[in-house]
Every structure is written in structure tokens, then in C-alpha cells.
Short mmCIF file of C-alpha atoms in Angstrom, two decimals:
data_model
loop_
_atom_site.label_atom_id
_atom_site.label_comp_id
_atom_site.label_asym_id
_atom_site.label_seq_id
_atom_site.Cartn_x
_atom_site.Cartn_y
_atom_site.Cartn_z
CA LEU A 1 -15.47 -23.90 -37.17
CA ASN A 2 -12.17 -22.60 -37.23
CA ARG A 3 -11.71 -23.55 -33.03
CA LYS A 4 -8.26 -26.52 -32.98
CA LYS A 5 -8.44 -26.55 -29.15
CA LEU A 6 -12.80 -26.53 -29.00
CA VAL A 7 -13.04 -30.23 -29.00
CA LYS A 8 -10.73 -33.57 -29.43
CA THR A 9 -10.53 -34.60 -32.96
CA SER A 10 -9.03 -38.28 -33.43
CA SER A 11 -7.76 -39.46 -36.73
CA THR A 12 -9.98 -42.97 -36.09
CA PRO A 13 -13.22 -42.37 -37.57
CA GLY A 14 -15.90 -43.22 -34.57
CA LYS A 15 -14.56 -41.40 -31.44
CA THR A 16 -17.91 -39.42 -31.08
CA GLN A 17 -20.35 -41.58 -29.70
CA LEU A 18 -22.79 -38.44 -28.35
CA ILE A 19 -24.48 -36.17 -29.65
CA ASN A 20 -21.66 -32.53 -28.67
CA PHE A 21 -22.95 -29.72 -28.51
CA PHE A 22 -21.28 -26.08 -28.81
CA LYS A 23 -22.73 -23.10 -28.18
CA ILE A 24 -21.61 -20.32 -31.46
CA ASN A 25 -24.35 -18.29 -30.10
CA ASP A 26 -26.91 -17.25 -28.19
CA GLU A 27 -29.44 -18.20 -32.14
CA PHE A 28 -26.57 -21.34 -33.38
CA TYR A 29 -25.80 -24.10 -31.84
CA PHE A 30 -23.94 -26.07 -34.08
CA VAL A 31 -24.26 -30.07 -33.25
CA ASP A 32 -22.23 -33.26 -34.02
CA LEU A 33 -23.15 -36.37 -34.66
CA PRO A 34 -21.60 -39.22 -33.84
CA GLY A 35 -19.94 -40.85 -37.65
CA TYR A 36 -21.01 -44.46 -39.01
CA GLY A 37 -19.91 -44.36 -42.39
CA PHE A 38 -15.92 -46.07 -41.33
CA ALA A 39 -15.73 -45.93 -37.32
CA LYS A 40 -15.05 -49.66 -36.47
CA VAL A 41 -17.15 -50.16 -33.96
CA PRO A 42 -19.16 -53.75 -33.27
CA GLY A 43 -22.56 -53.78 -35.38
CA SER A 44 -25.00 -53.13 -32.19
CA VAL A 45 -22.81 -50.22 -32.04
CA SER A 46 -23.54 -49.08 -35.00
CA LYS A 47 -27.28 -49.21 -35.16
CA GLN A 48 -27.23 -47.22 -31.03
CA TRP A 49 -25.84 -44.47 -33.18
CA GLN A 50 -28.28 -44.65 -35.68
CA ARG A 51 -31.84 -44.68 -33.51
CA LEU A 52 -29.95 -41.89 -31.63
CA ILE A 53 -29.69 -39.56 -34.69
CA GLU A 54 -32.60 -40.43 -36.05
CA ALA A 55 -33.97 -39.84 -32.69
CA TYR A 56 -32.91 -36.46 -32.23
CA LEU A 57 -33.55 -35.39 -36.37
CA GLN A 58 -36.99 -36.48 -35.42
CA GLU A 59 -37.84 -35.27 -32.55
CA ARG A 60 -35.46 -31.42 -32.87
CA GLU A 61 -37.88 -28.77 -33.26
CA THR A 62 -35.50 -25.96 -33.49
CA LEU A 63 -33.09 -27.43 -36.03
CA ARG A 64 -32.97 -25.47 -39.23
CA ASN A 65 -30.11 -27.50 -40.93
CA VAL A 66 -27.92 -30.56 -40.77
CA VAL A 67 -24.45 -31.01 -42.54
CA LEU A 68 -24.29 -34.10 -44.13
CA ILE A 69 -20.46 -34.77 -44.62
CA VAL A 70 -19.44 -37.27 -47.11
CA ASP A 71 -15.69 -38.27 -47.68
CA SER A 72 -15.20 -37.89 -51.24
CA ARG A 73 -11.91 -40.43 -51.51
CA HIS A 74 -14.76 -43.39 -51.64
CA LYS A 75 -18.79 -43.38 -52.91
CA PRO A 76 -21.20 -42.35 -51.01
CA THR A 77 -21.99 -45.34 -47.85
CA ALA A 78 -24.77 -46.77 -47.22
CA GLN A 79 -25.78 -45.42 -44.51
CA ASP A 80 -25.00 -41.97 -46.55
CA ARG A 81 -28.17 -42.99 -48.47
CA GLN A 82 -30.01 -43.87 -46.10
CA LEU A 83 -29.88 -40.93 -43.75
CA LYS A 84 -30.62 -38.72 -47.34
CA GLN A 85 -33.41 -39.98 -47.89
CA TRP A 86 -34.40 -39.93 -44.33
CA LEU A 87 -34.02 -36.37 -44.58
CA ASP A 88 -35.98 -35.76 -47.73
CA TYR A 89 -38.54 -38.12 -46.29
CA TYR A 90 -39.35 -36.21 -43.08
CA GLN A 91 -38.28 -32.86 -45.39
CA ARG A 92 -35.55 -31.54 -43.54
CA PRO A 93 -32.83 -29.59 -45.14
CA VAL A 94 -29.81 -30.48 -45.61
CA LEU A 95 -26.25 -29.70 -46.74
CA ILE A 96 -23.73 -31.96 -48.65
CA VAL A 97 -20.15 -31.64 -48.22
CA ALA A 98 -17.42 -33.81 -50.05
CA SER A 99 -14.50 -33.41 -47.57
CA LYS A 100 -11.36 -34.68 -48.17
CA ILE A 101 -11.09 -32.55 -51.39
CA ASP A 102 -7.67 -32.55 -51.24
CA LYS A 103 -6.39 -36.06 -50.37
CA LEU A 104 -7.73 -36.73 -53.96
CA LYS A 105 -5.92 -36.00 -57.00
CA ARG A 106 -6.70 -33.56 -59.72
CA GLY A 107 -8.27 -35.77 -62.17
CA GLN A 108 -10.41 -37.33 -59.15
CA ILE A 109 -11.89 -34.08 -58.13
CA GLN A 110 -14.80 -33.77 -60.42
CA LYS A 111 -15.53 -37.51 -60.94
CA GLN A 112 -16.53 -38.37 -57.96
CA LEU A 113 -18.27 -35.10 -57.23
CA LYS A 114 -20.59 -36.35 -59.83
CA GLN A 115 -20.82 -40.27 -58.20
CA ILE A 116 -21.62 -38.38 -55.27
CA LYS A 117 -24.08 -35.71 -56.88
CA GLN A 118 -25.91 -39.52 -58.70
CA ASP A 119 -24.92 -41.63 -56.22
CA LEU A 120 -28.01 -39.27 -52.81
CA SER A 121 -30.07 -37.91 -55.58
CA LEU A 122 -28.68 -34.51 -55.70
CA ASP A 123 -30.84 -31.44 -58.12
CA LYS A 124 -26.93 -30.04 -57.48
CA THR A 125 -23.21 -30.04 -57.29
CA PRO A 126 -22.59 -31.12 -53.61
CA LEU A 127 -19.80 -27.88 -51.56
CA VAL A 128 -16.64 -29.16 -50.96
CA HIS A 129 -14.05 -29.20 -47.85
CA SER A 130 -10.56 -28.45 -48.01
CA SER A 131 -8.31 -28.27 -44.52
CA LEU A 132 -6.22 -26.98 -47.09
CA GLU A 133 -8.16 -24.48 -48.78
CA LYS A 134 -9.77 -21.89 -45.63
CA GLY A 135 -12.38 -20.07 -48.43
CA ARG A 136 -13.84 -23.59 -49.00
CA ARG A 137 -15.82 -23.36 -45.78
CA GLU A 138 -16.65 -19.40 -46.26
CA GLU A 139 -18.28 -21.40 -48.69
CA ILE A 140 -20.12 -23.55 -46.20
CA TRP A 141 -21.73 -21.07 -43.95
CA LYS A 142 -22.99 -18.87 -46.78
CA ASN A 143 -25.02 -22.12 -47.96
CA LEU A 144 -26.03 -22.67 -44.48
CA TRP A 145 -28.95 -20.02 -44.35
CA PRO A 146 -29.44 -19.23 -48.55
#
């Protein structure tokens, strides 16, 4: 969104614990769901998030696209794979974005993208995001509405 003061962010995974709605314009909301992959939270909290996320994704009739952000430094988690399978099953459009690409060494990037593509059973290589390269954000926006 490129609005640094829109919401408080944390360097600690798991700080988003609610569904946050951000109105972009009269026709478009950006919705931030709780992270689950590397959050250091009790299992009961993680399960609660899973139920919250599943209910939102299943019941939200106006949902037009889901962006699944995976950390490119790691293999997709079991939760990443489960969410992708769930989205496929319910025929929800999903855009996979590999984040933190700037944290990888140049030689690791293609290997990690191939791993993500394989683990999530993707037809094409995921898009990438780097906080250092502004052009990557534009590519993601363009792919939200194919």
C-alpha cells in the first residue's frame, strides 16, 4: 500500500491478531489476516487464528483475490500448504508472493522460488517482493486482477 504510517508494524511475527480492514477506495479494501507461519504463539492461539481465517475466507462473498505471502528464506510451512490447498478446493483466486527476497543471496533466489512453486503445486513461479525494489510492488498490483 506504501503508506508507512497506516498501521503499526512489528518485527515480531504474530503481532497481527485480528482481521484488519483498510479502505483503499469505494470499491476496494485491503484485508490483513493474522500471520501464522513463524508466530511464536501458543498452539491454541494458532488454532483460533486458523478458524478465524477459514471462516473469513469461506464466508466473505465479496472476496475477489487472496495474496498468500510466503517467506522466501524458508520452505513453505505446513500452514502455507494447507491454506493453498484449501483455497484451491474452494476455488478462491490466490496470488502467491515470496517475500524478503532481498534477504537471499543471488544464487539462492531461483532455488527458493522453485522450491515454493513445487511445494505449493503452482503452475507458475511466484511473484517476489523486496522492500528494496519498488518495481516489485507494481508487478504485484498488476497481477491482483488478471
